[in-house]
């Protein structure tokens, strides 16, 4: 195999399993994995903890002042899994709950937040040999990435997957209807926001995993990686 390391960008709608497939691909090919969605979730958690969100309104002037105080890092735990840390605290579990999920698109739509996160992400990926997933990786963060994927699935399928994840984590109060509404609202906000809207890059390969198993999608991604590396 060609030893030249490349940048792999995986974008797509919420609850498509982007992080799961990105982690699996990175581990299989020996690349670093960066979960950009977790970064926006961490900022959202910080805002919630500091009472900066009222309904659908974010106190942007206050958040702007606090941005230099928000430090997000990734650390690998004893099981070899990457976890998100916010200002020295492991917040991997907190950022995955519905409270954060219902507000993260509001935070991710803020221009100065996106610019700060993109700058950090570009520094993380400057050495290549990375798999990065999010909403604007192939269009804004790494428009020159050698391999780009755009992942989608029906809203109903995505909601059912997310609902099962929440149940597995012990959430017994959130309903499937609530999750579906959250998925559809996040799609609307992500796709219509002014700053870096969610869209498929012209050179991104489309993956609709509505009817694929995790194994099938992982094999497809790996085979596309092998093809692209041979072309380098």
C-alpha positions as a LaTeX table, in Angstrom:
\begin{tabular}{lrrr}
\hline
Residue & $x$ (\AA) & $y$ (\AA) & $z$ (\AA) \\
\hline
Unk1 & 0.00 & 0.00 & 0.00 \\
Unk2 & 1.12 & 3.56 & $-0.70$ \\
Unk3 & 2.49 & 4.97 & 2.56 \\
Unk4 & 1.49 & 8.56 & 1.81 \\
Unk5 & $-0.87$ & 9.72 & 4.54 \\
Unk6 & $-3.99$ & 11.65 & 3.57 \\
Unk7 & $-6.79$ & 13.63 & 5.17 \\
Unk8 & $-10.22$ & 11.97 & 5.29 \\
Unk9 & $-13.29$ & 14.19 & 5.81 \\
Unk10 & $-16.63$ & 12.68 & 6.81 \\
Unk11 & $-19.62$ & 15.04 & 6.79 \\
Unk12 & $-23.32$ & 14.42 & 7.01 \\
Unk13 & $-26.58$ & 14.72 & 8.90 \\
Unk14 & $-26.95$ & 14.21 & 12.65 \\
Unk15 & $-27.30$ & 10.66 & 14.02 \\
Unk16 & $-25.95$ & 9.02 & 10.86 \\
Unk17 & $-23.28$ & 7.18 & 12.81 \\
Unk18 & $-20.48$ & 9.36 & 11.42 \\
Unk19 & $-18.42$ & 9.19 & 14.61 \\
Unk20 & $-18.77$ & 5.40 & 14.85 \\
Unk21 & $-17.66$ & 4.83 & 11.27 \\
Unk22 & $-14.90$ & 7.44 & 11.49 \\
Unk23 & $-13.47$ & 5.83 & 14.64 \\
Unk24 & $-13.59$ & 2.38 & 13.06 \\
Unk25 & $-11.88$ & 3.53 & 9.87 \\
Unk26 & $-9.20$ & 5.47 & 11.75 \\
Unk27 & $-8.41$ & 2.48 & 13.95 \\
Unk28 & $-8.27$ & 0.11 & 10.98 \\
Unk29 & $-5.87$ & 2.24 & 8.94 \\
Unk30 & $-3.82$ & 3.60 & 11.86 \\
Unk31 & $-4.94$ & 7.23 & 11.57 \\
Unk32 & $-5.85$ & 9.71 & 14.29 \\
Unk33 & $-9.56$ & 10.37 & 14.81 \\
Unk34 & $-10.97$ & 13.82 & 15.64 \\
Unk35 & $-14.63$ & 14.20 & 16.64 \\
Unk36 & $-15.48$ & 17.81 & 15.74 \\
Unk37 & $-19.10$ & 17.37 & 16.79 \\
Unk38 & $-17.87$ & 16.70 & 20.33 \\
Unk39 & $-16.13$ & 20.08 & 20.29 \\
Unk40 & $-19.39$ & 21.93 & 19.58 \\
Unk41 & $-21.14$ & 19.76 & 22.16 \\
Unk42 & $-18.51$ & 20.73 & 24.73 \\
Unk43 & $-19.06$ & 24.43 & 24.04 \\
Unk44 & $-22.81$ & 23.83 & 24.37 \\
Unk45 & $-22.31$ & 22.11 & 27.73 \\
Unk46 & $-20.20$ & 25.04 & 28.89 \\
Unk47 & $-22.98$ & 27.44 & 27.90 \\
Unk48 & $-25.61$ & 25.40 & 29.72 \\
Unk49 & $-23.45$ & 25.20 & 32.84 \\
Unk50 & $-22.93$ & 28.98 & 32.77 \\
Unk51 & $-26.58$ & 29.83 & 32.08 \\
Unk52 & $-25.96$ & 31.31 & 28.63 \\
Unk53 & $-28.93$ & 29.65 & 26.87 \\
Unk54 & $-32.54$ & 30.69 & 27.45 \\
Unk55 & $-34.93$ & 28.72 & 25.26 \\
Unk56 & $-33.58$ & 29.20 & 21.73 \\
Unk57 & $-31.63$ & 32.34 & 22.59 \\
Unk58 & $-27.90$ & 32.31 & 23.25 \\
Unk59 & $-26.19$ & 35.15 & 25.13 \\
Unk60 & $-23.64$ & 35.70 & 22.35 \\
Unk61 & $-21.80$ & 38.72 & 23.84 \\
Unk62 & $-21.17$ & 36.76 & 27.04 \\
Unk63 & $-20.18$ & 33.61 & 25.15 \\
Unk64 & $-17.74$ & 35.62 & 23.01 \\
Unk65 & $-16.06$ & 36.88 & 26.19 \\
Unk66 & $-15.86$ & 33.33 & 27.55 \\
Unk67 & $-14.47$ & 31.67 & 24.40 \\
Unk68 & $-10.80$ & 32.10 & 25.43 \\
Unk69 & $-11.62$ & 30.24 & 28.66 \\
Unk70 & $-13.00$ & 27.19 & 26.85 \\
Unk71 & $-10.31$ & 24.54 & 26.40 \\
Unk72 & $-11.30$ & 21.33 & 24.60 \\
Unk73 & $-8.96$ & 18.36 & 24.36 \\
Unk74 & $-9.20$ & 14.68 & 23.49 \\
Unk75 & $-7.64$ & 11.95 & 25.59 \\
Unk76 & $-7.50$ & 8.20 & 25.00 \\
Unk77 & $-8.83$ & 6.17 & 27.94 \\
Unk78 & $-7.57$ & 2.80 & 29.20 \\
Unk79 & $-9.78$ & 1.00 & 26.67 \\
Unk80 & $-8.21$ & 2.87 & 23.76 \\
Unk81 & $-11.24$ & 5.10 & 23.18 \\
Unk82 & $-10.98$ & 8.85 & 22.62 \\
Unk83 & $-12.87$ & 10.95 & 25.17 \\
Unk84 & $-13.71$ & 14.64 & 25.26 \\
Unk85 & $-12.34$ & 16.85 & 28.03 \\
Unk86 & $-13.57$ & 20.36 & 28.82 \\
Unk87 & $-11.30$ & 22.55 & 30.92 \\
Unk88 & $-9.63$ & 19.52 & 32.47 \\
Unk89 & $-12.82$ & 17.54 & 33.11 \\
Unk90 & $-13.97$ & 14.41 & 31.28 \\
Unk91 & $-17.36$ & 15.34 & 29.80 \\
Unk92 & $-17.78$ & 12.48 & 27.32 \\
Unk93 & $-21.05$ & 11.29 & 28.92 \\
Unk94 & $-22.54$ & 14.71 & 29.63 \\
Unk95 & $-22.18$ & 15.95 & 26.05 \\
Unk96 & $-24.11$ & 12.99 & 24.62 \\
Unk97 & $-27.36$ & 13.62 & 26.50 \\
Unk98 & $-30.54$ & 15.13 & 25.05 \\
Unk99 & $-30.08$ & 18.43 & 26.90 \\
Unk100 & $-26.92$ & 19.13 & 24.93 \\
Unk101 & $-28.28$ & 17.53 & 21.73 \\
Unk102 & $-31.28$ & 19.85 & 21.73 \\
Unk103 & $-29.10$ & 23.00 & 21.89 \\
Unk104 & $-25.88$ & 22.13 & 20.04 \\
Unk105 & $-27.13$ & 23.29 & 16.63 \\
Unk106 & $-27.81$ & 26.74 & 18.11 \\
Unk107 & $-24.21$ & 27.00 & 19.29 \\
Unk108 & $-22.77$ & 25.51 & 16.10 \\
Unk109 & $-24.55$ & 28.16 & 14.03 \\
Unk110 & $-22.68$ & 31.02 & 15.73 \\
Unk111 & $-19.98$ & 32.44 & 13.47 \\
Unk112 & $-17.30$ & 33.23 & 16.05 \\
Unk113 & $-17.73$ & 29.78 & 17.63 \\
Unk114 & $-17.31$ & 28.03 & 14.29 \\
Unk115 & $-14.26$ & 30.11 & 13.39 \\
Unk116 & $-12.62$ & 29.25 & 16.71 \\
Unk117 & $-13.35$ & 25.54 & 16.34 \\
Unk118 & $-12.25$ & 25.44 & 12.68 \\
Unk119 & $-8.93$ & 27.06 & 13.59 \\
Unk120 & $-8.33$ & 24.40 & 16.27 \\
Unk121 & $-9.34$ & 21.60 & 13.89 \\
Unk122 & $-7.00$ & 22.80 & 11.16 \\
Unk123 & $-4.10$ & 22.79 & 13.63 \\
Unk124 & $-5.01$ & 19.25 & 14.72 \\
Unk125 & $-5.02$ & 18.02 & 11.13 \\
Unk126 & $-2.03$ & 19.80 & 9.63 \\
Unk127 & 0.15 & 16.66 & 9.74 \\
Unk128 & $-2.43$ & 14.62 & 7.78 \\
Unk129 & $-3.05$ & 10.95 & 8.64 \\
Unk130 & $-6.40$ & 11.89 & 10.22 \\
Unk131 & $-10.07$ & 11.01 & 9.96 \\
Unk132 & $-12.26$ & 13.95 & 10.95 \\
Unk133 & $-16.04$ & 13.99 & 11.00 \\
Unk134 & $-18.52$ & 16.82 & 11.32 \\
Unk135 & $-20.74$ & 19.11 & 9.23 \\
Unk136 & $-18.25$ & 21.24 & 7.31 \\
Unk137 & $-15.00$ & 19.28 & 7.22 \\
Unk138 & $-14.88$ & 18.73 & 3.47 \\
Unk139 & $-16.28$ & 22.17 & 2.60 \\
Unk140 & $-14.63$ & 24.53 & 5.12 \\
Unk141 & $-12.12$ & 22.88 & 7.46 \\
Unk142 & $-10.27$ & 20.79 & 4.87 \\
Unk143 & $-11.60$ & 21.67 & 1.41 \\
Unk144 & $-8.45$ & 20.06 & $-0.06$ \\
Unk145 & $-8.91$ & 16.73 & 1.76 \\
Unk146 & $-7.90$ & 13.87 & $-0.49$ \\
Unk147 & $-10.94$ & 11.77 & 0.45 \\
Unk148 & $-14.38$ & 13.09 & 1.37 \\
Unk149 & $-17.58$ & 11.32 & 2.35 \\
Unk150 & $-21.08$ & 12.71 & 2.83 \\
Unk151 & $-23.28$ & 10.45 & 4.98 \\
Unk152 & $-27.05$ & 10.49 & 5.16 \\
Unk153 & $-30.03$ & 8.30 & 6.10 \\
Unk154 & $-33.74$ & 8.87 & 6.49 \\
Unk155 & $-34.77$ & 10.97 & 9.51 \\
Unk156 & $-36.87$ & 8.08 & 10.87 \\
Unk157 & $-33.96$ & 5.62 & 10.71 \\
Unk158 & $-31.62$ & 8.12 & 12.36 \\
Unk159 & $-34.12$ & 8.85 & 15.13 \\
Unk160 & $-34.59$ & 5.14 & 15.85 \\
Unk161 & $-30.83$ & 4.64 & 16.08 \\
Unk162 & $-30.42$ & 7.61 & 18.41 \\
Unk163 & $-33.37$ & 6.47 & 20.54 \\
Unk164 & $-31.78$ & 3.03 & 21.00 \\
Unk165 & $-28.49$ & 4.66 & 22.01 \\
Unk166 & $-30.23$ & 6.75 & 24.66 \\
Unk167 & $-32.08$ & 3.71 & 26.00 \\
Unk168 & $-28.80$ & 1.78 & 26.19 \\
Unk169 & $-27.37$ & 4.63 & 28.28 \\
Unk170 & $-30.27$ & 4.40 & 30.72 \\
Unk171 & $-32.47$ & 7.23 & 29.43 \\
Unk172 & $-36.03$ & 6.12 & 30.19 \\
Unk173 & $-37.78$ & 9.49 & 29.79 \\
Unk174 & $-37.00$ & 10.61 & 26.22 \\
Unk175 & $-39.52$ & 9.38 & 23.64 \\
Unk176 & $-38.91$ & 8.38 & 20.03 \\
Unk177 & $-41.14$ & 11.25 & 18.93 \\
Unk178 & $-38.93$ & 13.72 & 20.81 \\
Unk179 & $-35.79$ & 12.29 & 19.24 \\
Unk180 & $-37.31$ & 12.46 & 15.74 \\
Unk181 & $-38.32$ & 16.07 & 16.29 \\
Unk182 & $-34.78$ & 16.85 & 17.47 \\
Unk183 & $-33.23$ & 15.16 & 14.42 \\
Unk184 & $-35.47$ & 17.09 & 12.02 \\
Unk185 & $-34.87$ & 20.40 & 13.77 \\
Unk186 & $-31.10$ & 19.87 & 13.75 \\
Unk187 & $-31.26$ & 19.10 & 10.02 \\
Unk188 & $-33.14$ & 22.36 & 9.45 \\
Unk189 & $-30.72$ & 24.47 & 11.49 \\
Unk190 & $-27.58$ & 22.79 & 10.14 \\
Unk191 & $-28.66$ & 23.13 & 6.51 \\
Unk192 & $-29.94$ & 26.71 & 6.66 \\
Unk193 & $-27.47$ & 28.42 & 8.97 \\
Unk194 & $-25.51$ & 31.34 & 7.51 \\
Unk195 & $-22.11$ & 30.17 & 8.77 \\
Unk196 & $-20.76$ & 26.99 & 7.10 \\
Unk197 & $-24.11$ & 25.30 & 6.33 \\
Unk198 & $-24.26$ & 21.54 & 6.00 \\
Unk199 & $-23.91$ & 20.59 & 2.34 \\
Unk200 & $-22.28$ & 17.89 & 0.28 \\
Unk201 & $-18.95$ & 18.92 & $-1.23$ \\
Unk202 & $-18.92$ & 18.46 & $-5.03$ \\
Unk203 & $-16.12$ & 15.90 & $-4.75$ \\
Unk204 & $-17.54$ & 13.98 & $-1.77$ \\
Unk205 & $-18.70$ & 10.39 & $-2.13$ \\
Unk206 & $-22.31$ & 9.93 & $-1.01$ \\
Unk207 & $-23.10$ & 7.18 & 1.50 \\
Unk208 & $-26.77$ & 6.53 & 2.34 \\
Unk209 & $-26.58$ & 4.00 & 5.16 \\
Unk210 & $-30.35$ & 3.73 & 5.81 \\
Unk211 & $-30.29$ & 0.04 & 4.89 \\
Unk212 & $-26.67$ & $-0.89$ & 5.57 \\
Unk213 & $-25.24$ & $-2.76$ & 8.52 \\
Unk214 & $-22.28$ & $-1.24$ & 10.35 \\
Unk215 & $-20.06$ & $-3.94$ & 8.87 \\
Unk216 & $-21.21$ & $-3.18$ & 5.32 \\
Unk217 & $-20.62$ & 0.55 & 5.62 \\
Unk218 & $-17.22$ & 0.02 & 7.25 \\
Unk219 & $-16.11$ & $-2.25$ & 4.39 \\
Unk220 & $-17.35$ & 0.28 & 1.82 \\
Unk221 & $-15.42$ & 3.10 & 3.49 \\
Unk222 & $-12.27$ & 1.00 & 3.77 \\
Unk223 & $-12.41$ & $-0.05$ & 0.12 \\
Unk224 & $-12.86$ & 3.57 & $-0.98$ \\
Unk225 & $-9.84$ & 4.49 & 1.15 \\
Unk226 & $-7.73$ & 1.77 & $-0.51$ \\
Unk227 & $-8.77$ & 3.00 & $-3.95$ \\
Unk228 & $-7.90$ & 6.61 & $-3.14$ \\
Unk229 & $-4.53$ & 5.79 & $-1.56$ \\
Unk230 & $-3.49$ & 3.83 & $-4.66$ \\
Unk231 & $-4.16$ & 6.96 & $-6.72$ \\
Unk232 & $-1.86$ & 9.16 & $-4.62$ \\
\hline
\end{tabular}
